[in-house]
XYZ file of N, CA, C and O in Angstrom:
776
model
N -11.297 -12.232 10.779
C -10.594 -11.561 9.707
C -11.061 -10.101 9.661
O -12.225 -9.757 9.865
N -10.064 -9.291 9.381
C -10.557 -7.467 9.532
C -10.815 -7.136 8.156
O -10.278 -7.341 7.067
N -11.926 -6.494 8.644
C -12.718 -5.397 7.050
C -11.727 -5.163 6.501
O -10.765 -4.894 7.220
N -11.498 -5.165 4.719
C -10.922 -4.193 4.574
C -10.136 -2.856 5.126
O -8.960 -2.631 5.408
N -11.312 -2.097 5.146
C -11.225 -1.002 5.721
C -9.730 -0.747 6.866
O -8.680 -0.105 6.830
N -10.634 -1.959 8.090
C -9.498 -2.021 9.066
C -8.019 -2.914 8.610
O -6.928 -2.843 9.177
N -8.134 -3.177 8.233
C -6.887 -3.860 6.848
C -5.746 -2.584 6.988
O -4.555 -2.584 7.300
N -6.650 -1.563 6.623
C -5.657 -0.346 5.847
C -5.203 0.460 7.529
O -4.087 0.979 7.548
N -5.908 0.529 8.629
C -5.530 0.902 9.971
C -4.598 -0.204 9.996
O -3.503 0.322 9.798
N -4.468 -1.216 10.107
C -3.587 -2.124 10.711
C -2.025 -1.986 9.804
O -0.909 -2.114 10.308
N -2.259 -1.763 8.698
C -1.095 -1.637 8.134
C -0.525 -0.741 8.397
O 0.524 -0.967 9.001
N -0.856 0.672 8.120
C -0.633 1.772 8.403
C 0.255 1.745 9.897
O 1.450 2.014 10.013
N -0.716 1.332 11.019
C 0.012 0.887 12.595
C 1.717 0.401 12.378
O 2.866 0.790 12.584
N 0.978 -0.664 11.847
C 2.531 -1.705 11.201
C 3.449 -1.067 11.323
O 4.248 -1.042 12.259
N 3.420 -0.226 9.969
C 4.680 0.658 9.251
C 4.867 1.423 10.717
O 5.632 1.062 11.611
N 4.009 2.525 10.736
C 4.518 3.358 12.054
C 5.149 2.618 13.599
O 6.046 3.036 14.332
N 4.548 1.751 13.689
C 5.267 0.625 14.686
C 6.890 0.078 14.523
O 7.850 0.013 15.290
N 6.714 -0.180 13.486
C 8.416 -0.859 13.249
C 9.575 0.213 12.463
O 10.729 -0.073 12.143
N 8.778 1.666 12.257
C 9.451 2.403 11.811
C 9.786 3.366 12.562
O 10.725 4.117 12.301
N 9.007 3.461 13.652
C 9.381 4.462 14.201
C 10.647 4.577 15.399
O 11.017 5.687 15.782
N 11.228 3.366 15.912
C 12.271 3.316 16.534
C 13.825 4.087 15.417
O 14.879 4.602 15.790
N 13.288 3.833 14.063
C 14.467 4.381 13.929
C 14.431 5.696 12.491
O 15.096 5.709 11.455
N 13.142 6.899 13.103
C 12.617 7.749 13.003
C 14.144 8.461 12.699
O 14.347 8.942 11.584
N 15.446 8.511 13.989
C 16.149 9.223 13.601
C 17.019 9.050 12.801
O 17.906 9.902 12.847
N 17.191 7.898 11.708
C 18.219 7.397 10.979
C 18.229 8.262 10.008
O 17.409 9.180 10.006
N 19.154 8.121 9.016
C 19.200 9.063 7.899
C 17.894 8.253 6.909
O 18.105 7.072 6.632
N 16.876 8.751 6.513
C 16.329 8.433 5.709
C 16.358 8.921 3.886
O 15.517 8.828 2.992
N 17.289 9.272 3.920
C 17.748 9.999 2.700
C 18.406 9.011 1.721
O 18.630 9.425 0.583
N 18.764 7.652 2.068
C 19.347 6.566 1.332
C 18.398 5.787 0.596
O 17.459 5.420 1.302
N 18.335 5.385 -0.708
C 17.537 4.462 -1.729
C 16.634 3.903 -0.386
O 17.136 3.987 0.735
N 15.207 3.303 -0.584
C 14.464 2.366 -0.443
C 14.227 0.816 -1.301
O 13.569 0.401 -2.255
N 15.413 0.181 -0.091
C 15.663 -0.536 -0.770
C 16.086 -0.759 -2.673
O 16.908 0.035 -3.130
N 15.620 -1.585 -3.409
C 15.656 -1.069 -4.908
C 14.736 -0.430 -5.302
O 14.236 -0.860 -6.341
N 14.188 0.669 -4.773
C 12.937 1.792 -5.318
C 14.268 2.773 -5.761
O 15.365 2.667 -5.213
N 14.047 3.492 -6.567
C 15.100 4.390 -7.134
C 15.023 5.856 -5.808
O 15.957 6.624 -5.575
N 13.214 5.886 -4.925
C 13.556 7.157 -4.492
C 14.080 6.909 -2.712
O 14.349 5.786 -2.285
N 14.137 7.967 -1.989
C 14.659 7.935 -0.385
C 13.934 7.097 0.346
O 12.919 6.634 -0.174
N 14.122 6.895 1.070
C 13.227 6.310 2.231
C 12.141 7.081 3.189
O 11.294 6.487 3.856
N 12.328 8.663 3.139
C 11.762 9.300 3.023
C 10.502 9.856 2.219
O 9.394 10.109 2.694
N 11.032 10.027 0.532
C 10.443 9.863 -0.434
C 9.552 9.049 -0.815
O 8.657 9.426 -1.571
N 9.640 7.633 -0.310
C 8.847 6.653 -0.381
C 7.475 6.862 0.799
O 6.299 6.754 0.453
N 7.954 7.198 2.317
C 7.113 7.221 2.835
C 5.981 8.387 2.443
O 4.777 8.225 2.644
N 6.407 9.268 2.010
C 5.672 10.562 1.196
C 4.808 10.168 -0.012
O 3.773 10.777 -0.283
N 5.236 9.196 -0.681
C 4.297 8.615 -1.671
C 3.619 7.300 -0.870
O 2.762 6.956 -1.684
N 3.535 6.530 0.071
C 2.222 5.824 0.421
C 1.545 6.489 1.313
O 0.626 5.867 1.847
N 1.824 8.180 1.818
C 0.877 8.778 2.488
C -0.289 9.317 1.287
O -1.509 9.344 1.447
N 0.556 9.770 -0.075
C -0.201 10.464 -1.391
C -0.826 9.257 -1.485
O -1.788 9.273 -0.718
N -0.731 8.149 -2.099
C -1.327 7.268 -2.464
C -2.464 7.088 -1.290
O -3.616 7.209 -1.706
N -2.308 6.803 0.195
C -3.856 6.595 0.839
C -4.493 7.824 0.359
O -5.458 7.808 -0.405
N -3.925 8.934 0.830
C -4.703 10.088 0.342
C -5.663 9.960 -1.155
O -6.872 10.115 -1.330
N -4.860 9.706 -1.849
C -5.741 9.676 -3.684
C -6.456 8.488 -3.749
O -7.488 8.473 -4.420
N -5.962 7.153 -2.974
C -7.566 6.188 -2.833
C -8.780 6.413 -2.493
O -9.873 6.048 -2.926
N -8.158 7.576 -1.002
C -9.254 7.997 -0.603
C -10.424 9.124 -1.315
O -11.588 9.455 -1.092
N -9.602 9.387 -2.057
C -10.286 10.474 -3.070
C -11.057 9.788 -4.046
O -12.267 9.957 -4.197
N -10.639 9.331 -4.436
C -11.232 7.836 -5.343
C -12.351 7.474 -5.096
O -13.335 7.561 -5.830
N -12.273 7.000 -3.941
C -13.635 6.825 -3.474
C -14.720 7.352 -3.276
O -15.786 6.880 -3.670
N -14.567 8.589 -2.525
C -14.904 9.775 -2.055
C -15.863 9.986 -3.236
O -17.088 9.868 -3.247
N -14.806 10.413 -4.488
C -15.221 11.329 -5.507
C -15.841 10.275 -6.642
O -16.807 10.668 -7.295
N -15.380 9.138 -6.851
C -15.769 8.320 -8.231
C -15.734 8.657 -9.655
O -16.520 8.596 -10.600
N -14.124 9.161 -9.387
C -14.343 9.475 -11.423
C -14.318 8.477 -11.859
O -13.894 7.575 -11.137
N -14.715 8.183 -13.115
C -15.061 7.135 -14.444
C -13.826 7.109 -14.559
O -13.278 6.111 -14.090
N -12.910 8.213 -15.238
C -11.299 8.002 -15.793
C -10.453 8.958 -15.350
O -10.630 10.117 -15.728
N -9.575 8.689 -14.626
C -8.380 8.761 -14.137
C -8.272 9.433 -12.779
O -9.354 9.781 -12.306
N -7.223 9.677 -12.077
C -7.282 10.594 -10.749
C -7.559 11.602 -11.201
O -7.463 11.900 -12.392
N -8.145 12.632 -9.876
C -8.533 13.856 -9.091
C -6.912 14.465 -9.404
O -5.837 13.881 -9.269
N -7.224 15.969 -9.906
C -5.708 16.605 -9.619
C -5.431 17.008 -8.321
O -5.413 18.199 -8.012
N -5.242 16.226 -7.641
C -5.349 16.367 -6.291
C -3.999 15.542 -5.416
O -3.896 14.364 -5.758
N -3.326 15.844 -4.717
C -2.236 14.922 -4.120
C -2.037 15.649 -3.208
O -2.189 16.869 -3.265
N -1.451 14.653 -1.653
C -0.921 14.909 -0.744
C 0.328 15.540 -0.844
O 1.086 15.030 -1.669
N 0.791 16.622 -0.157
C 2.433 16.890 -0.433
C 2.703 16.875 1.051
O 1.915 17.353 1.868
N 4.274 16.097 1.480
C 5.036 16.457 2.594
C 6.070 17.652 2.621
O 6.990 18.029 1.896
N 5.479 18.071 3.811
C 6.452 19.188 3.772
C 7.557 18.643 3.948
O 7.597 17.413 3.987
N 9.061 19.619 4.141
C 10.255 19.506 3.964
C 10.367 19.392 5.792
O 11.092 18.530 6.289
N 9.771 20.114 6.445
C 10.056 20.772 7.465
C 9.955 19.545 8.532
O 10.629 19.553 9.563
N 8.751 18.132 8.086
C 8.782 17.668 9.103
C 9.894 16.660 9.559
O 11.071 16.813 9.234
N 9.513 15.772 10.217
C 10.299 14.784 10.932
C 9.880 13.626 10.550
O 8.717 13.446 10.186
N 10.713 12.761 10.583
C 10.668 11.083 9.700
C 9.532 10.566 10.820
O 8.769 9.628 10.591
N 9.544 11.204 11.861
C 8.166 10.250 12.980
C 7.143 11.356 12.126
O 6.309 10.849 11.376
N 7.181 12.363 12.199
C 6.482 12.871 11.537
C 5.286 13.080 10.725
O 4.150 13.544 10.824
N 6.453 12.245 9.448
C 6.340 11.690 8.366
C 5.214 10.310 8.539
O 4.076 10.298 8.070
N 5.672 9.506 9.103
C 4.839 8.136 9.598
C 3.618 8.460 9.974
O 2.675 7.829 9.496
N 3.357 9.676 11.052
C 1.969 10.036 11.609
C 1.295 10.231 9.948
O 0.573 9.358 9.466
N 1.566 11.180 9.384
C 1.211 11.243 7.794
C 0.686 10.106 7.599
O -0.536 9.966 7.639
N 1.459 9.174 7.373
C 0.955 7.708 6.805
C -0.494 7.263 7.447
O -1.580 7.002 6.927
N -0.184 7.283 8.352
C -1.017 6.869 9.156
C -2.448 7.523 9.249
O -3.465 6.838 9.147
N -2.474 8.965 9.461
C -3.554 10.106 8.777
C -4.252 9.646 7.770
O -5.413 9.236 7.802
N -3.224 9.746 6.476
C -3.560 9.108 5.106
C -4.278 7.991 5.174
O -5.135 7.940 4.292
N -4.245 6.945 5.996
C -4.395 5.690 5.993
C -5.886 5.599 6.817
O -6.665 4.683 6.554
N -6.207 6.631 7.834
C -7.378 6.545 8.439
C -8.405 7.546 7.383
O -9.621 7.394 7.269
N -7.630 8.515 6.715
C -8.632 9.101 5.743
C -9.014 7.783 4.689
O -10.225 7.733 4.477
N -8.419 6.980 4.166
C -9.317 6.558 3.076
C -10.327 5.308 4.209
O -11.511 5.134 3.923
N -9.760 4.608 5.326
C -10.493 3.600 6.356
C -11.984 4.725 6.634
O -13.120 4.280 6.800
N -11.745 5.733 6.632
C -12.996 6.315 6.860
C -14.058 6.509 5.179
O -15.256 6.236 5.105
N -13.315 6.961 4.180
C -13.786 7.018 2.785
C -14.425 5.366 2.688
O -15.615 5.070 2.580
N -13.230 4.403 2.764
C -14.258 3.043 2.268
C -15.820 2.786 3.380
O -16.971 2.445 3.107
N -15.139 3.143 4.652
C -16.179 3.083 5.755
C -17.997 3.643 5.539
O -19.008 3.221 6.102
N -17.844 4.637 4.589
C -18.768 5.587 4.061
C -19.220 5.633 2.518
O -19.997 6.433 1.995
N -18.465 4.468 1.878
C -18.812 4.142 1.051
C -19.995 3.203 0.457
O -19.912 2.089 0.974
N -21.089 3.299 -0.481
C -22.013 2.646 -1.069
C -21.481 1.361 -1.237
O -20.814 1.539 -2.256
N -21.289 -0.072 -0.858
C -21.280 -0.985 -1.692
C -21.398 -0.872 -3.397
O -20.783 -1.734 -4.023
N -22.064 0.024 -4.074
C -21.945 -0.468 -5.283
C -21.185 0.662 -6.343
O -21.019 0.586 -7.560
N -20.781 1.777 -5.335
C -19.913 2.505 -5.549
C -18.373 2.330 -6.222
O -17.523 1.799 -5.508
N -18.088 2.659 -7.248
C -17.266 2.256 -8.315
C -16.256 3.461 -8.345
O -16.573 4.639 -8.180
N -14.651 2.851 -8.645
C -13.876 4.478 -9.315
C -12.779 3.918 -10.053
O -12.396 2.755 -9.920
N -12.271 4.782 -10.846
C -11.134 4.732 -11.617
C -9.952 4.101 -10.797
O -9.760 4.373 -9.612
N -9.192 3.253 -11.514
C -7.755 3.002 -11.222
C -7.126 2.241 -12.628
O -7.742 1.554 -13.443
N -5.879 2.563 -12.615
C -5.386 2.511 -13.901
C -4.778 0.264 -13.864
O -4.150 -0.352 -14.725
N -5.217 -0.132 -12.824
C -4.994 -1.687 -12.724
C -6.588 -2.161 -12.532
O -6.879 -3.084 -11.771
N -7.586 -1.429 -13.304
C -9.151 -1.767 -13.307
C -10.139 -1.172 -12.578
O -9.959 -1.363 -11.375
N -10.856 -0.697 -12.760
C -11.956 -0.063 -11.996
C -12.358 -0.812 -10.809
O -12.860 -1.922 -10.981
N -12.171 -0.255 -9.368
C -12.728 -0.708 -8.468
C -13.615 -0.329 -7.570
O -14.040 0.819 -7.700
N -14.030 -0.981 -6.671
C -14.870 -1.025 -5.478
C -14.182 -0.152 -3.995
O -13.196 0.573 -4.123
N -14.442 -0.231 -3.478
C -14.009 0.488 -2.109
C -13.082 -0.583 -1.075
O -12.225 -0.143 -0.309
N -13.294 -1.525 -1.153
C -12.640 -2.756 -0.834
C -11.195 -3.033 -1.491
O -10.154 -3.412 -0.956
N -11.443 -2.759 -2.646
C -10.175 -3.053 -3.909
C -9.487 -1.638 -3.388
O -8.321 -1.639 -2.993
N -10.088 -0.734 -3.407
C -9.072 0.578 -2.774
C -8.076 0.584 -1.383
O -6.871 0.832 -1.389
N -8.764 0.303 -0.401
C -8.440 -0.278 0.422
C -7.446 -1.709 0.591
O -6.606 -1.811 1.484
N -7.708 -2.753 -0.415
C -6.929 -3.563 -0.474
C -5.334 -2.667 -1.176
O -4.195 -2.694 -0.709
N -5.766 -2.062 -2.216
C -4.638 -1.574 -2.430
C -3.767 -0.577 -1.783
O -2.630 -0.524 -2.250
N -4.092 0.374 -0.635
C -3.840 1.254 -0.062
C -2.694 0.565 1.153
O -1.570 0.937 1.491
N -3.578 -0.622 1.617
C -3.017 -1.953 2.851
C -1.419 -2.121 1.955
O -0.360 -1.655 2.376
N -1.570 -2.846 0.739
C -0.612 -3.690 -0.150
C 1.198 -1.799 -0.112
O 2.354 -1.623 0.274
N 0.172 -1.122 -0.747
C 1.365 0.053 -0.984
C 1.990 0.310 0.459
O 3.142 0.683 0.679
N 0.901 0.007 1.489
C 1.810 0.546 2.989
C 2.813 -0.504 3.229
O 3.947 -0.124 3.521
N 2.521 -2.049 3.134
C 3.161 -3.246 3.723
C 4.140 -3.014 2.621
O 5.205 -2.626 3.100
N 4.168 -3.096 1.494
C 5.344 -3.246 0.446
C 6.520 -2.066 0.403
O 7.733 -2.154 0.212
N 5.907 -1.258 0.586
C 6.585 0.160 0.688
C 7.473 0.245 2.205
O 8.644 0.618 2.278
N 6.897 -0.051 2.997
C 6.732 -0.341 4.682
C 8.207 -1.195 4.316
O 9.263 -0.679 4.683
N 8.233 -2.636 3.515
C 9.268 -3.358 3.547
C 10.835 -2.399 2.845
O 11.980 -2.221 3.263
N 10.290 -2.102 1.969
C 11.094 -1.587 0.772
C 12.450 -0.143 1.966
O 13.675 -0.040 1.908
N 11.355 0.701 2.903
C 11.994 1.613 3.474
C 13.207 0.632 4.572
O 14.429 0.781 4.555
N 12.450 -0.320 5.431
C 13.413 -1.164 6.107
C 14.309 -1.739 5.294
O 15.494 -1.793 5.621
N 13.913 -2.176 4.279
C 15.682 -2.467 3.986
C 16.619 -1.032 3.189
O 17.735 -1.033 2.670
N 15.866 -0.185 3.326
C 16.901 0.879 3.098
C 17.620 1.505 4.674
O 18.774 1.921 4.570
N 17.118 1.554 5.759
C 17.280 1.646 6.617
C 18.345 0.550 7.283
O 19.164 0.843 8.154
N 18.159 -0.839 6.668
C 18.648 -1.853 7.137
C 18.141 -2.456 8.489
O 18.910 -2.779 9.395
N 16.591 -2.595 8.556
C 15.705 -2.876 9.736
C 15.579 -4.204 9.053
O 15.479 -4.239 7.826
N 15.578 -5.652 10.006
C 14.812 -6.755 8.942
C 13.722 -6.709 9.694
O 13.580 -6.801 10.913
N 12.759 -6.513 8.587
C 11.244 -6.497 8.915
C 10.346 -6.910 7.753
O 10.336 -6.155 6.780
N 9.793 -7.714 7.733
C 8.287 -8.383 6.734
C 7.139 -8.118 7.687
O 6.900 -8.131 8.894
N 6.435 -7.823 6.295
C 5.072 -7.348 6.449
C 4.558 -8.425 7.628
O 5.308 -9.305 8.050
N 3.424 -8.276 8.022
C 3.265 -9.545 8.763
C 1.924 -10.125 7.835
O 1.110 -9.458 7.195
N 2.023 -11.865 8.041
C 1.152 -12.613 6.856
C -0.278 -12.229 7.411
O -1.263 -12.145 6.676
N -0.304 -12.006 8.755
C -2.187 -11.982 8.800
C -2.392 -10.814 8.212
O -3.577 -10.523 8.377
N -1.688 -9.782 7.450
C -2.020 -8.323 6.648
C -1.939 -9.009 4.909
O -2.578 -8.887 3.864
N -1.240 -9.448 5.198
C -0.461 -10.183 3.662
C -1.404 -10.749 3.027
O -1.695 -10.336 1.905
N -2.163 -11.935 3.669
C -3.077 -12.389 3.087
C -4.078 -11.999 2.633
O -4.258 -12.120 1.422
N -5.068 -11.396 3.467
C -6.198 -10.649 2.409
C -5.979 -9.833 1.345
O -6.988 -9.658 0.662
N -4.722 -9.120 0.874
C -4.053 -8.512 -0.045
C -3.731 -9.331 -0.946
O -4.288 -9.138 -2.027
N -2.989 -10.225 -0.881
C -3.189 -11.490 -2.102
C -4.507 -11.709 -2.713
O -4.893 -11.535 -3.869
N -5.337 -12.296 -1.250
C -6.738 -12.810 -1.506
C -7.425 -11.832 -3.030
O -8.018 -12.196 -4.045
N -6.994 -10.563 -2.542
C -7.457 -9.175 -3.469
C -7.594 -8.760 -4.570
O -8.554 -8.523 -5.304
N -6.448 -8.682 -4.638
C -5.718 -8.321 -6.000
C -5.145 -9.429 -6.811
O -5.415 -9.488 -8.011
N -4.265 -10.436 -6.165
C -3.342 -11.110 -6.969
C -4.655 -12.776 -6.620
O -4.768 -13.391 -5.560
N -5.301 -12.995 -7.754
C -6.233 -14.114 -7.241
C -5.508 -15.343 -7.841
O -5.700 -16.476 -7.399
N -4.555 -15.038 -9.004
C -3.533 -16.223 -9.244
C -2.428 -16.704 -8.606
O -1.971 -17.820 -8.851
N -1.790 -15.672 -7.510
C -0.759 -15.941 -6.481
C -0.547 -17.603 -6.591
O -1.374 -18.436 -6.960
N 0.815 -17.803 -6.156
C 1.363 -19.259 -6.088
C 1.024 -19.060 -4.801
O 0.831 -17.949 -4.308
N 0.938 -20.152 -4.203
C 1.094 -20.357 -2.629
C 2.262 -20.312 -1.736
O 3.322 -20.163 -2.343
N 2.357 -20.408 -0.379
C 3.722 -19.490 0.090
C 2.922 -18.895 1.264
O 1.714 -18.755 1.457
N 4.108 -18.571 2.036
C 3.918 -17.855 3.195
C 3.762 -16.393 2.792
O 4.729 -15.951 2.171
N 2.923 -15.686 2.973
C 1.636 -14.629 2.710
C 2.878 -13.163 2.556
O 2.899 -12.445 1.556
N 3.740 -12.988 3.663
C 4.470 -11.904 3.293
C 5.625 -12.275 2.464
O 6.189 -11.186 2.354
N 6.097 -12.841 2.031
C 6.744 -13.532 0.979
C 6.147 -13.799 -0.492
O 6.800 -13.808 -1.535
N 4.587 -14.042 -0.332
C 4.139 -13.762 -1.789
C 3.934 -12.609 -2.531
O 3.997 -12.309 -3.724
N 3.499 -11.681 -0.810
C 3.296 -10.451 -1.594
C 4.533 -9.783 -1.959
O 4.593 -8.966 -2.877
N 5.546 -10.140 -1.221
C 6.644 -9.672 -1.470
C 7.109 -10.294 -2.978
O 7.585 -9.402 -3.680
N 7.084 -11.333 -3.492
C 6.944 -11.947 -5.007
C 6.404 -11.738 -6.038
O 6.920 -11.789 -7.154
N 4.852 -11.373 -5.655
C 4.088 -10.988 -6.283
C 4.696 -9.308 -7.081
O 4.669 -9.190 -8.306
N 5.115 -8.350 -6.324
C 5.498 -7.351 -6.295
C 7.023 -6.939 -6.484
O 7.737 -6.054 -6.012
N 7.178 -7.868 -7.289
C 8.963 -7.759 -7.512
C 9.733 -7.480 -6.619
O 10.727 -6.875 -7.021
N 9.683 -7.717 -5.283
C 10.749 -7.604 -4.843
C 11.647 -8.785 -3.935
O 12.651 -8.543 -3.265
N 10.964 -10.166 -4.122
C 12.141 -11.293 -4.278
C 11.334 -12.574 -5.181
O 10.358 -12.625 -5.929
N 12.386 -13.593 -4.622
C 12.049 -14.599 -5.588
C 11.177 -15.074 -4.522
O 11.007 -14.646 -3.381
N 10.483 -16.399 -5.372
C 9.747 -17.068 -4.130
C 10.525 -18.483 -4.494
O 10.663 -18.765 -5.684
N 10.992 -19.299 -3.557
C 11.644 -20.541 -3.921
C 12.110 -20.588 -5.388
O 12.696 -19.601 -5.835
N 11.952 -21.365 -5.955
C 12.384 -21.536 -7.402
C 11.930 -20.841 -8.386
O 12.297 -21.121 -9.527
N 11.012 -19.758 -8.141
C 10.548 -18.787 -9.090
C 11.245 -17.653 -9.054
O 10.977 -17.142 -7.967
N 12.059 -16.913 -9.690
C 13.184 -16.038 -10.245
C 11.885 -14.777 -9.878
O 10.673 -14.963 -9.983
N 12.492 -13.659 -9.489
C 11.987 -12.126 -9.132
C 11.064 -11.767 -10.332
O 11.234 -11.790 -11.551
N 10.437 -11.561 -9.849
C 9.250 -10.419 -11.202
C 10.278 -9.316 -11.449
O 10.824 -8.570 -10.636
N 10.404 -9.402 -12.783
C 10.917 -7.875 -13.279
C 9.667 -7.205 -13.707
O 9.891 -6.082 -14.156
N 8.190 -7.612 -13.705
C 6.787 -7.124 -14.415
C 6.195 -7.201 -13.453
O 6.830 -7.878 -12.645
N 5.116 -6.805 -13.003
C 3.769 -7.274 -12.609
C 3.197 -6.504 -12.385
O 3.745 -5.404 -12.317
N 1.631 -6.623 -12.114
C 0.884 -5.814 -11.821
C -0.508 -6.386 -10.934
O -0.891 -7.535 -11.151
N -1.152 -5.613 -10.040
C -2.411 -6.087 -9.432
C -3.570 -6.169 -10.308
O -3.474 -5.710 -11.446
N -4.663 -6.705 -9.904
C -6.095 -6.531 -10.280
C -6.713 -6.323 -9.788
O -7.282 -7.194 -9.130
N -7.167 -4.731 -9.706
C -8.024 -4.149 -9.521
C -9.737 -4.161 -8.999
O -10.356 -3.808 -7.995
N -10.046 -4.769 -10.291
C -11.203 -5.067 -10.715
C -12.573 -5.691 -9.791
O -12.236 -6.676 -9.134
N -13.431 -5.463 -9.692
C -14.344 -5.805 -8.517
C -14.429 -7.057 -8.487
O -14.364 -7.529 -9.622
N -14.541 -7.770 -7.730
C -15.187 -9.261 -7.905
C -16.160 -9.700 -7.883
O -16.988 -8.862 -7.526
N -16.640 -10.781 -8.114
C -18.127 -11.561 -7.845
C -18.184 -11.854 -6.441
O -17.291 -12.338 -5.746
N -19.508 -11.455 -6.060
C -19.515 -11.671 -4.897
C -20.445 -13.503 -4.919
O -21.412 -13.918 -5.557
N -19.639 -14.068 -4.009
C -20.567 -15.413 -3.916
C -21.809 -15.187 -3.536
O -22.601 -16.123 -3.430
């Protein structure tokens, strides 16, 4: 099973792997039901590794660093993905260099470097899904990423095939007889270690 850490490389790969064949599509259409582009979206899970990684890095008590990634206009949707991917090895290096008992703000519970990372993995794979079906790629996360992200955050998850929960977990389908989350949210929060 991969560190954390490498959790957030592998996802990151993912997305750029299955996204990049169709780098030249119009990415300017909804993500999936996210209200912004497919573009837009990939621009916010590059900000988001970026501000985990800051997170970590920095350890405020309450709230983010005024600090955020911006994409330029200028680049290219492969581009764009290398971004992700950047983003995604900056915070794999932040948790990498992180104290074990090292703590930071997040507004779903104060976490650990692990929990950052878990969440950084979860925004690439979900986001990752959300752009393919705006694109109209069928692509799911894959479950050996899926799972330790459940394991993570969501410790009440129903059971289910791993990219399908997280995909449940995260409003964006049903899981068998359980109707779509119109709510939810992760947990953050550090755990007990056995």
């Amino acid at each position: 099973m991969p560190s954390m850490s490498e959790l957030v490389g592998a996802a990151t790969h993912e997305l750029r792997g299955a996204l990049a064949p169709v780098a030249g599509a119009d990415w300017s259409v909804p993500a999936g039901d996210v209200e912004w582009s497919c573009r837009r979206t990939a621009a916010h899970v590059a900000d988001d590794l970026f501000s985990y990684a800051s997170q970590v890095l920095a350890r405020p008590a309450a709230g983010y660093l005024p600090v955020e990634a911006v994409v330029e206009d200028r680049g290219s949707n492969a581009e764009v993905l290398d971004v992700v991917v950047m983003c995604g090895d900056l915070l794999r290096l932040a948790v990498d260099a992180a104290p074990r008992e090292a703590r930071a703000w997040h507004p779903c519970g104060v976490s650990d470097a692990d929990g950052f990372a878990a969440m950084g993995a979860l925004e690439t794979l979900v986001h990752g899904y959300d752009i393919a079906q705006g694109i109209g790629v069928g692509w799911l996360p894959p479950d050996e990423l899926c799972a330790p992200v459940i394991a993570r955050l969501f410790p009440d998850a129903p059971a289910g095939r791993p990219a399908e929960v997280l995909l449940y977990c995260t409003g964006r389908l049903p899981l068998g007889d359980r109707p779509r989350l119109t709510e939810w949210a992760w947990d953050s929060t550090v755990r007990d270690e056995a």
